[in-house]
C-alpha atoms as an extended CHARMM CRD file, in Angstrom:
* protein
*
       205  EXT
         1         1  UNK       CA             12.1660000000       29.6000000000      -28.3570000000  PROA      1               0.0000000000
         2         2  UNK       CA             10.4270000000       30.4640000000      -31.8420000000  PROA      2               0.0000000000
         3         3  UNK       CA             13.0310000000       33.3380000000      -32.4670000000  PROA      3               0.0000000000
         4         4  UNK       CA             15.7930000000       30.1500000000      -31.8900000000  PROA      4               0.0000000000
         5         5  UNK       CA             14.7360000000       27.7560000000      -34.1190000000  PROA      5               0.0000000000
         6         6  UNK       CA             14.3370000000       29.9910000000      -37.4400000000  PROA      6               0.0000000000
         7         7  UNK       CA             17.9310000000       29.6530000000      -36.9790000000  PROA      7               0.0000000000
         8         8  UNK       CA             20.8860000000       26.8410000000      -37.5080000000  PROA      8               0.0000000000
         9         9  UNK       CA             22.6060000000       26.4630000000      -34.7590000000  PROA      9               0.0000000000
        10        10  UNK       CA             25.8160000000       24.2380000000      -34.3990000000  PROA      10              0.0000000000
        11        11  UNK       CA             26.1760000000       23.7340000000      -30.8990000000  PROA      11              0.0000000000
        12        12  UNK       CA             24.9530000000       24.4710000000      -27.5090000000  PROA      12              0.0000000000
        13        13  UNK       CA             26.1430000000       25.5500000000      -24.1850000000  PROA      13              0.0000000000
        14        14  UNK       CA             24.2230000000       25.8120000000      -20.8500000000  PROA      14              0.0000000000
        15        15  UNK       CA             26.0290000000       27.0330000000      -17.7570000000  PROA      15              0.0000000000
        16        16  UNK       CA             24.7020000000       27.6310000000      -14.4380000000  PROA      16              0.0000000000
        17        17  UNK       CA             21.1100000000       28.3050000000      -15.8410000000  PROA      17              0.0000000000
        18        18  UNK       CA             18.2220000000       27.3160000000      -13.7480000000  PROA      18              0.0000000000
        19        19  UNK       CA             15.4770000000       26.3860000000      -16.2550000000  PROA      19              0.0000000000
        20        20  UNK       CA             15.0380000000       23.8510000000      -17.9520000000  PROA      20              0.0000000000
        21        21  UNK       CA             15.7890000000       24.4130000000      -21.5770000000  PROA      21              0.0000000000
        22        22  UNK       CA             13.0610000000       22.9380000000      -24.4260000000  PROA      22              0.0000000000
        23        23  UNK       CA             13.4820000000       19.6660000000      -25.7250000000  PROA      23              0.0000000000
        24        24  UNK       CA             12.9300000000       20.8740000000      -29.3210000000  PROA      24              0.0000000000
        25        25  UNK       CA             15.9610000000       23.5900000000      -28.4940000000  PROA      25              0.0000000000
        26        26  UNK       CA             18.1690000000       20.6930000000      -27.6350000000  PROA      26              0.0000000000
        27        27  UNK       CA             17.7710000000       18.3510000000      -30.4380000000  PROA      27              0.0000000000
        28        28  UNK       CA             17.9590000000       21.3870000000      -33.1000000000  PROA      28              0.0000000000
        29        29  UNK       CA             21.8250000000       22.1410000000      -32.3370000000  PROA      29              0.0000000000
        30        30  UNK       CA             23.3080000000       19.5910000000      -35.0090000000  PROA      30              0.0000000000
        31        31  UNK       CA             26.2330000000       18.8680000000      -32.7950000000  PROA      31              0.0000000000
        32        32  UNK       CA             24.0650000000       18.8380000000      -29.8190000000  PROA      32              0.0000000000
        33        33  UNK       CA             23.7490000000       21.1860000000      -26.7240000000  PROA      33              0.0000000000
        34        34  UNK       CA             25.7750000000       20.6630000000      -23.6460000000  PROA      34              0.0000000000
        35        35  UNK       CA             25.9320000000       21.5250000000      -20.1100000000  PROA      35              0.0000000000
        36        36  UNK       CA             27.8500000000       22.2060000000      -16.9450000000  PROA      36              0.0000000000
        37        37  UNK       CA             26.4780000000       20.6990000000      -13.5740000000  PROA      37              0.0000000000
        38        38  UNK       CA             28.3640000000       20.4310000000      -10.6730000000  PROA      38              0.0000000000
        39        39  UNK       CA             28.2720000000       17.1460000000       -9.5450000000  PROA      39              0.0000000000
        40        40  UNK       CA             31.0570000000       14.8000000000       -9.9280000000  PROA      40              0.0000000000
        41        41  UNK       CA             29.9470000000       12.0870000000      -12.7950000000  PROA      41              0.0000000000
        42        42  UNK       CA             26.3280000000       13.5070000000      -12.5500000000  PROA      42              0.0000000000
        43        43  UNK       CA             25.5410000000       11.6210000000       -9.1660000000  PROA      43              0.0000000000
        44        44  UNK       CA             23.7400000000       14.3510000000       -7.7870000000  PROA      44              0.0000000000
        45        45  UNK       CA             21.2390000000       15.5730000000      -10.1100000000  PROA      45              0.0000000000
        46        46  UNK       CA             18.6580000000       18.7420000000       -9.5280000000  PROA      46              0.0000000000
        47        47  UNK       CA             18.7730000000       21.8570000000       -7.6600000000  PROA      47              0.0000000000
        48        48  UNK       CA             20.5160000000       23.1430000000       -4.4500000000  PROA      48              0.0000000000
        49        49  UNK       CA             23.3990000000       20.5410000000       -5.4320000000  PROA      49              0.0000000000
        50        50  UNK       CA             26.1030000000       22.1810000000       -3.2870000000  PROA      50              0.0000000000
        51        51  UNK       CA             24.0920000000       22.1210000000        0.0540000000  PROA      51              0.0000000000
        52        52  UNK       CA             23.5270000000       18.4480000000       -0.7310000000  PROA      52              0.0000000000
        53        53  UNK       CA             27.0190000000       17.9310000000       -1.3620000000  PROA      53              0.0000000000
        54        54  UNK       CA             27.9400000000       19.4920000000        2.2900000000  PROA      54              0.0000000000
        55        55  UNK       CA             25.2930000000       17.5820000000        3.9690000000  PROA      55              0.0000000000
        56        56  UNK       CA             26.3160000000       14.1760000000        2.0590000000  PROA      56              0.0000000000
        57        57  UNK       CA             29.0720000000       14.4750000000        4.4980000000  PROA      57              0.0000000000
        58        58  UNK       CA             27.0170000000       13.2330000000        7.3820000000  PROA      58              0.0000000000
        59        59  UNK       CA             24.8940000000       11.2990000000        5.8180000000  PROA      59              0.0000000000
        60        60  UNK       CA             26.5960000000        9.3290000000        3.3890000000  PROA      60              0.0000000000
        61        61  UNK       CA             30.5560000000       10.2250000000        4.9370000000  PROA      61              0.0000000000
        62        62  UNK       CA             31.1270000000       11.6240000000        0.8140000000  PROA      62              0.0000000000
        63        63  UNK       CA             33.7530000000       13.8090000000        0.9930000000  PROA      63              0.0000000000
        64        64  UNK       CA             34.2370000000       14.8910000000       -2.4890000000  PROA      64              0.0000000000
        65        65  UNK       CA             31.8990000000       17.1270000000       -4.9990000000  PROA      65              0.0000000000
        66        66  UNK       CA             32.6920000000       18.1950000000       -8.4120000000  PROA      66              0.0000000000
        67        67  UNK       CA             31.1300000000       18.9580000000      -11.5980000000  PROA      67              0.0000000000
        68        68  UNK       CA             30.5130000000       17.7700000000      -15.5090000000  PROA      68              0.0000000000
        69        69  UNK       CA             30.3460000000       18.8940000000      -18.7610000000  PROA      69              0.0000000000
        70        70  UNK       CA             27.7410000000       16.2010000000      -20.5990000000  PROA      70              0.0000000000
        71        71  UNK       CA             25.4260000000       16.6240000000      -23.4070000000  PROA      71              0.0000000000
        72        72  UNK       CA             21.8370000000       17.0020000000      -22.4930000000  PROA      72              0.0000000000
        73        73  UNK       CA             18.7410000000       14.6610000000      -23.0610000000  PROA      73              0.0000000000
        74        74  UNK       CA             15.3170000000       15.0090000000      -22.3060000000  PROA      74              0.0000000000
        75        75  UNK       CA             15.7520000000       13.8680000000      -18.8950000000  PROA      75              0.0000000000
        76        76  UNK       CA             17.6520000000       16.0480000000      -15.8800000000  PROA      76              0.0000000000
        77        77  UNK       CA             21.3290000000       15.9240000000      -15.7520000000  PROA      77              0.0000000000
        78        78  UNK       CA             21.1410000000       12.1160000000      -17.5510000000  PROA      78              0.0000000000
        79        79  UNK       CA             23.1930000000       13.0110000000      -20.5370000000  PROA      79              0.0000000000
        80        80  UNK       CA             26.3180000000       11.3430000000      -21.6530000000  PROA      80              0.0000000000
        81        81  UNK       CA             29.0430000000       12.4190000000      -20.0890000000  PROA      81              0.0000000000
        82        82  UNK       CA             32.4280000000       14.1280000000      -21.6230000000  PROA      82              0.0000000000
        83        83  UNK       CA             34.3710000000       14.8380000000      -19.0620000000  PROA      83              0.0000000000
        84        84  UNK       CA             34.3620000000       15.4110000000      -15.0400000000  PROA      84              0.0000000000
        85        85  UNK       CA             36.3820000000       16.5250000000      -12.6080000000  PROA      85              0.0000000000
        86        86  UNK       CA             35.9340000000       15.8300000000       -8.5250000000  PROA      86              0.0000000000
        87        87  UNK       CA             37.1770000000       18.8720000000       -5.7110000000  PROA      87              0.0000000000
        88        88  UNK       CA             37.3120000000       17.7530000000       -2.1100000000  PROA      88              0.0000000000
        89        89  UNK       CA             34.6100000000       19.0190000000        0.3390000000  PROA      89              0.0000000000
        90        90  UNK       CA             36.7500000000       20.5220000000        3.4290000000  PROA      90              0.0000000000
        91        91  UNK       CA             35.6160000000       21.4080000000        6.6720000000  PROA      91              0.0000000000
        92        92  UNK       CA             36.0060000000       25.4320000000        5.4350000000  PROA      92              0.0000000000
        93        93  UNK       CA             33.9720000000       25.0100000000        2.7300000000  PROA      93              0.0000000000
        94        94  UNK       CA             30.6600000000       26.3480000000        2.4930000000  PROA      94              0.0000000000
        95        95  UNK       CA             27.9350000000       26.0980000000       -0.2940000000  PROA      95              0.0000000000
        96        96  UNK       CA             29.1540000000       29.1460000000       -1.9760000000  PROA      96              0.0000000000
        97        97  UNK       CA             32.6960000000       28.4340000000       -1.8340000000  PROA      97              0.0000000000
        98        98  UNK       CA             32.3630000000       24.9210000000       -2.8490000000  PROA      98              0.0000000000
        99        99  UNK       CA             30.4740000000       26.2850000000       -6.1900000000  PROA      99              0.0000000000
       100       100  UNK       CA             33.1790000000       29.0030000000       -6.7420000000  PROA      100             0.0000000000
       101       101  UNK       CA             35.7710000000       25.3240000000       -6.6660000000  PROA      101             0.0000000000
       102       102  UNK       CA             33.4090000000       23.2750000000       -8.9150000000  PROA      102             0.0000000000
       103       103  UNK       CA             33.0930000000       26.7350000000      -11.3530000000  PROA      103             0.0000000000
       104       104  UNK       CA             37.0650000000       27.2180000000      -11.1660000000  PROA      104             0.0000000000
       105       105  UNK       CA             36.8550000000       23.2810000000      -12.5150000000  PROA      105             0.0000000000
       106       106  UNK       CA             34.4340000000       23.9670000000      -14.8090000000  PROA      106             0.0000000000
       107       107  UNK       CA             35.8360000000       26.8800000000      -16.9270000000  PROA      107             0.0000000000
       108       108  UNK       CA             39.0030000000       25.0760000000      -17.2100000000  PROA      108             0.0000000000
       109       109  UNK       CA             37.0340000000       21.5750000000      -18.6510000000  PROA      109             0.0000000000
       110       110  UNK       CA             34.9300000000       24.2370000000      -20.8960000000  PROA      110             0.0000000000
       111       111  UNK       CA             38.4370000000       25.5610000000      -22.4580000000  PROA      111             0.0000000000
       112       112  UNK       CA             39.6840000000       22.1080000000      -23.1380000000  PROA      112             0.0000000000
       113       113  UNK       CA             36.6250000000       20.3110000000      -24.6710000000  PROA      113             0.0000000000
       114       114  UNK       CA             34.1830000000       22.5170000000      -26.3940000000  PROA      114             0.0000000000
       115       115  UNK       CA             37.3460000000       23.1580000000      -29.3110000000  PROA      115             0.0000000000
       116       116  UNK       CA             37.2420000000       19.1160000000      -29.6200000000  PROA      116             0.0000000000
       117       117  UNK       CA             33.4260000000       19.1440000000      -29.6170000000  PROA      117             0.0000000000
       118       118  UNK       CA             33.1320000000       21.3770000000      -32.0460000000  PROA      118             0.0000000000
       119       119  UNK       CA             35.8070000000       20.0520000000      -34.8550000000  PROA      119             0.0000000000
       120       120  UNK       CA             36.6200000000       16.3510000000      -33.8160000000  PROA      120             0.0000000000
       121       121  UNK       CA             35.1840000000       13.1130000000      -32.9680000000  PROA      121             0.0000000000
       122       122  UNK       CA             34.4290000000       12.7760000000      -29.2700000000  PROA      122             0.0000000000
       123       123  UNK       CA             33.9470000000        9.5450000000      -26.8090000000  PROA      123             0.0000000000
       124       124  UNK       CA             31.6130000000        9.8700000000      -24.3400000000  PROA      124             0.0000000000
       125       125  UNK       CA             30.1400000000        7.9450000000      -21.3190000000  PROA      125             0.0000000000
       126       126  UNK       CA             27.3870000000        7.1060000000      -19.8250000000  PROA      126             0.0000000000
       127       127  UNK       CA             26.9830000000        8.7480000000      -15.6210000000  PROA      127             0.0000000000
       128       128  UNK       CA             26.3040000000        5.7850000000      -13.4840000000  PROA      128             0.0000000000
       129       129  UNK       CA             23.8770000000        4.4160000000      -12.2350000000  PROA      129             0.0000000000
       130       130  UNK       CA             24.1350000000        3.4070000000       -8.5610000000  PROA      130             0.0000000000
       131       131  UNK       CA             23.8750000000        6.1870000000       -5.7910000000  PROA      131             0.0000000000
       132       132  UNK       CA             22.0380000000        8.9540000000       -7.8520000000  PROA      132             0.0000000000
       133       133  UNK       CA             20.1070000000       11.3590000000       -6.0900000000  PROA      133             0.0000000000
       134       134  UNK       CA             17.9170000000       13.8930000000       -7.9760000000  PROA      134             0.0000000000
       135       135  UNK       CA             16.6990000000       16.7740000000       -5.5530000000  PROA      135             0.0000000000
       136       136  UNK       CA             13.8550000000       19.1750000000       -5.9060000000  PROA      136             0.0000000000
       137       137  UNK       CA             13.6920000000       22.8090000000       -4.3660000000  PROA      137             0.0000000000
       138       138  UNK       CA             11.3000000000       21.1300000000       -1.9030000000  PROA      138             0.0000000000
       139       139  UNK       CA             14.1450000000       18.3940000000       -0.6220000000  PROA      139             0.0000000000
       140       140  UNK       CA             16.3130000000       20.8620000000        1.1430000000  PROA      140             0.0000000000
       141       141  UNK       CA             15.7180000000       20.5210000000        4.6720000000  PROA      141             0.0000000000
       142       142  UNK       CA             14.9470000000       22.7480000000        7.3740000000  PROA      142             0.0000000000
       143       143  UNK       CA             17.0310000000       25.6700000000        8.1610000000  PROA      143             0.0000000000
       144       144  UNK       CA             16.0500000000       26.2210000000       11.5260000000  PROA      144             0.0000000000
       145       145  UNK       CA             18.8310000000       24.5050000000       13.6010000000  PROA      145             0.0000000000
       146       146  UNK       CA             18.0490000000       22.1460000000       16.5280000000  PROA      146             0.0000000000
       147       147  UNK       CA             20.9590000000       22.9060000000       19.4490000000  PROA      147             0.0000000000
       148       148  UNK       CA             19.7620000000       21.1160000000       22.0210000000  PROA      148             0.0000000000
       149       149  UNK       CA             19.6010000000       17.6320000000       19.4940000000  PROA      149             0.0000000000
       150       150  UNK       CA             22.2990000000       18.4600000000       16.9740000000  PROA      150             0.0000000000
       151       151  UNK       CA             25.9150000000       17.7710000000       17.8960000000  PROA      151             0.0000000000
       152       152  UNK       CA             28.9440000000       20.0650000000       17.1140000000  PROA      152             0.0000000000
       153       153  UNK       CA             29.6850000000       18.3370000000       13.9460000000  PROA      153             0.0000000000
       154       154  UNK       CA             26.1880000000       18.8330000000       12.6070000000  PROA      154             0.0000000000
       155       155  UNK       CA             25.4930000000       22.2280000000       13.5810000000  PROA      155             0.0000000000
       156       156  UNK       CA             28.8590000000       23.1120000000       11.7510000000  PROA      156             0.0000000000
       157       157  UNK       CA             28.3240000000       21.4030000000        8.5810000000  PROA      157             0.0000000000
       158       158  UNK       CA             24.0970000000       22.4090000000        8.1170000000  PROA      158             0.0000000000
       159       159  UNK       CA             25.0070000000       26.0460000000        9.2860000000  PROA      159             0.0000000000
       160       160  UNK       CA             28.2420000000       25.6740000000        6.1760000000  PROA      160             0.0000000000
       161       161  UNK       CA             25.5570000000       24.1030000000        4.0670000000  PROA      161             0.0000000000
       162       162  UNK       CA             23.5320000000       26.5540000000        4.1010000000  PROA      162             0.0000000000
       163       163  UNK       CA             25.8880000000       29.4900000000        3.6080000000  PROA      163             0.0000000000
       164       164  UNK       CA             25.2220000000       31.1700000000        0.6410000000  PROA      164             0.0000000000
       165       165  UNK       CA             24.7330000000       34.8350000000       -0.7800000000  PROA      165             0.0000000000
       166       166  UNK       CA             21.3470000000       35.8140000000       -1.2290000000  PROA      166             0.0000000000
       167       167  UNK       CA             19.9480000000       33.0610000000        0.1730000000  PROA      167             0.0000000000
       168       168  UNK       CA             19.0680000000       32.3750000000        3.9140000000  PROA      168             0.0000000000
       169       169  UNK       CA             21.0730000000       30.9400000000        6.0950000000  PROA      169             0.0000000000
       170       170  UNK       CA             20.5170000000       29.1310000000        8.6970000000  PROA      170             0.0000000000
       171       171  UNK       CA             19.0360000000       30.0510000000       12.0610000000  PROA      171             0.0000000000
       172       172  UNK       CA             18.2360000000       29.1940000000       15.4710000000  PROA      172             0.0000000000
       173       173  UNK       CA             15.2970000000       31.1760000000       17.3090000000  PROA      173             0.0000000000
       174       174  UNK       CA             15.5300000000       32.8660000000       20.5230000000  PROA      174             0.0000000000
       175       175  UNK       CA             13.3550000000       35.2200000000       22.2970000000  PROA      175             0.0000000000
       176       176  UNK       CA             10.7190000000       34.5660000000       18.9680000000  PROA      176             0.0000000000
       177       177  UNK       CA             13.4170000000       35.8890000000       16.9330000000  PROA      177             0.0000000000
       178       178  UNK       CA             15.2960000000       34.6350000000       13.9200000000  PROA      178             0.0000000000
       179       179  UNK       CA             19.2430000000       34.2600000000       14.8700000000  PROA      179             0.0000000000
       180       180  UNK       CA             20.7650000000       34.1140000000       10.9360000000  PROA      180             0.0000000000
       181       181  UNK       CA             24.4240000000       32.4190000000       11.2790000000  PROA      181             0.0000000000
       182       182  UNK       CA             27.2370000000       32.0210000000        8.6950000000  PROA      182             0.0000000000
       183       183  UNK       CA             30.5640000000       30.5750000000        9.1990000000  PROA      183             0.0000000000
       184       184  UNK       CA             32.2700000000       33.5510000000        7.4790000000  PROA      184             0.0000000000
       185       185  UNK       CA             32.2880000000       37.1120000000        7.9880000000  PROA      185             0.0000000000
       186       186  UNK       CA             31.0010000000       38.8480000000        5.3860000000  PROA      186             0.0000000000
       187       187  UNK       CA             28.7600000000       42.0910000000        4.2640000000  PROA      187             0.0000000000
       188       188  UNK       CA             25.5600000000       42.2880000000        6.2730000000  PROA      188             0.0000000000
       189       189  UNK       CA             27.0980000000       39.3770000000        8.5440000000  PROA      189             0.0000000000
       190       190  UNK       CA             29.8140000000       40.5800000000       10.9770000000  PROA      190             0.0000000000
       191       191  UNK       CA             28.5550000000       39.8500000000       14.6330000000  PROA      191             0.0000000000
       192       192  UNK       CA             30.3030000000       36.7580000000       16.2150000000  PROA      192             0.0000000000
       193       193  UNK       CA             27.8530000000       34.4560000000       17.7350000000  PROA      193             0.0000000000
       194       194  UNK       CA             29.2780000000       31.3610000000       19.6710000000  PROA      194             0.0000000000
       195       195  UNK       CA             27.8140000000       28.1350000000       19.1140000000  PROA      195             0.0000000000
       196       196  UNK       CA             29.1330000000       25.0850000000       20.6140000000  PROA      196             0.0000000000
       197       197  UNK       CA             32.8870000000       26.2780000000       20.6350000000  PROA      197             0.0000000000
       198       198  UNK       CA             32.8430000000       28.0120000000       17.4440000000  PROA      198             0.0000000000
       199       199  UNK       CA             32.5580000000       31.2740000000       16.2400000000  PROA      199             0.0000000000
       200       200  UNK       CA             29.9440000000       32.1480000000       13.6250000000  PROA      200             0.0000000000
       201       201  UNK       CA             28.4810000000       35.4010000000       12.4550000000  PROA      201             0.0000000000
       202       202  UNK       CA             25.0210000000       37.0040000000       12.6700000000  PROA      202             0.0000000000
       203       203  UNK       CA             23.2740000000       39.7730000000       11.0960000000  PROA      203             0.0000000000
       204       204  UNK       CA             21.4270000000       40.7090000000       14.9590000000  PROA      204             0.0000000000
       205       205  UNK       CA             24.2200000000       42.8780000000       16.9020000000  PROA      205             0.0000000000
């Protein structure tokens, strides 16, 4: 941070980093610092925002994500807002593949705006305020799936929710061991495993 501030710096841009950047480093762009988060109007705030979005499905019946390019305050994805755009939620979509959408949405709202930023007077608005949510690391829920008490729907959409590279998936156990299911083949993940008349894939031939 001391190596950034001995210099002047018009503008900032934050995307997809996962700290959270210095108070003193925002205020010292002159024409502010500004970042993309994929929420749609900044109504879900923190970390892990896709597998909210998925799981907002059942529990709120939200059907659409998105993401935002705002400038940044002091406070977690509060900032003004300059523009957003919303992507549906499907029933193919998974975490990763719902972030790929909102990143596709984002480079195109980066293009347009930062020019106009930069060199012309901008109107901006405030997110709102009613049905925020602002997760933690610690909010995600459990991955370990309950068959017996979860119904199709549910198993489909936590086991989608969850489906992510690099990151676990969700599981059921059997026989003490951990049974790791996406909804997608992919590397490491090409065994079908049938769960409640769908197909998923396993890393356990």
């Amino acid at each position: 941070m001391a190596e950034l501030m001995q210099f002047d710096v018009d503008m900032g841009l934050s995307v997809n980093y996962h700290r959270i950047i210095n108070e003193k480093i925002l205020y010292h762009c002159k024409n502010g610092f500004y970042n993309v988060h994929h929420s749609y109007n900044l109504r879900l705030r923190g970390r892990n925002i896709t597998t909210h979005a998925i799981l907002n499905t059942l529990r709120e019946n939200i059907f659409y994500h998105g993401t935002t390019l705002h400038k940044m305050v002091a406070q977690l994805d509060a900032g003004s807002i300059v523009a957003s755009r919303s992507i549906e939620i499907t029933s193919q979509d998974t975490a990763y593949t719902l972030f790929q959408k909102a990143d596709y949405q984002a480079l195109s709202m980066i293009k347009e705006w930062m020019p106009r930023l930069s060199g012309q007077r901008v109107f901006l608005y405030d997110p709102p305020m009613e049905g925020i949510h602002l997760y933690r690391n610690d909010d995600l829920p459990s991955r370990m799936l309950d068959v017996d008490a979860m119904s199709e729907s549910e198993l489909d959409t936590y086991i989608r929710a969850f489906d992510f590279p690099d990151k676990e998936p969700a599981f059921i156990e059997k026989d003490g061991k951990k049974i790791h299911l996406v909804f997608s083949m992919r590397d490491g993940y090409r065994y079908e495993y049938k769960l409640k008349g769908h197909i998923y894939y396993t890393d356990i031939a």
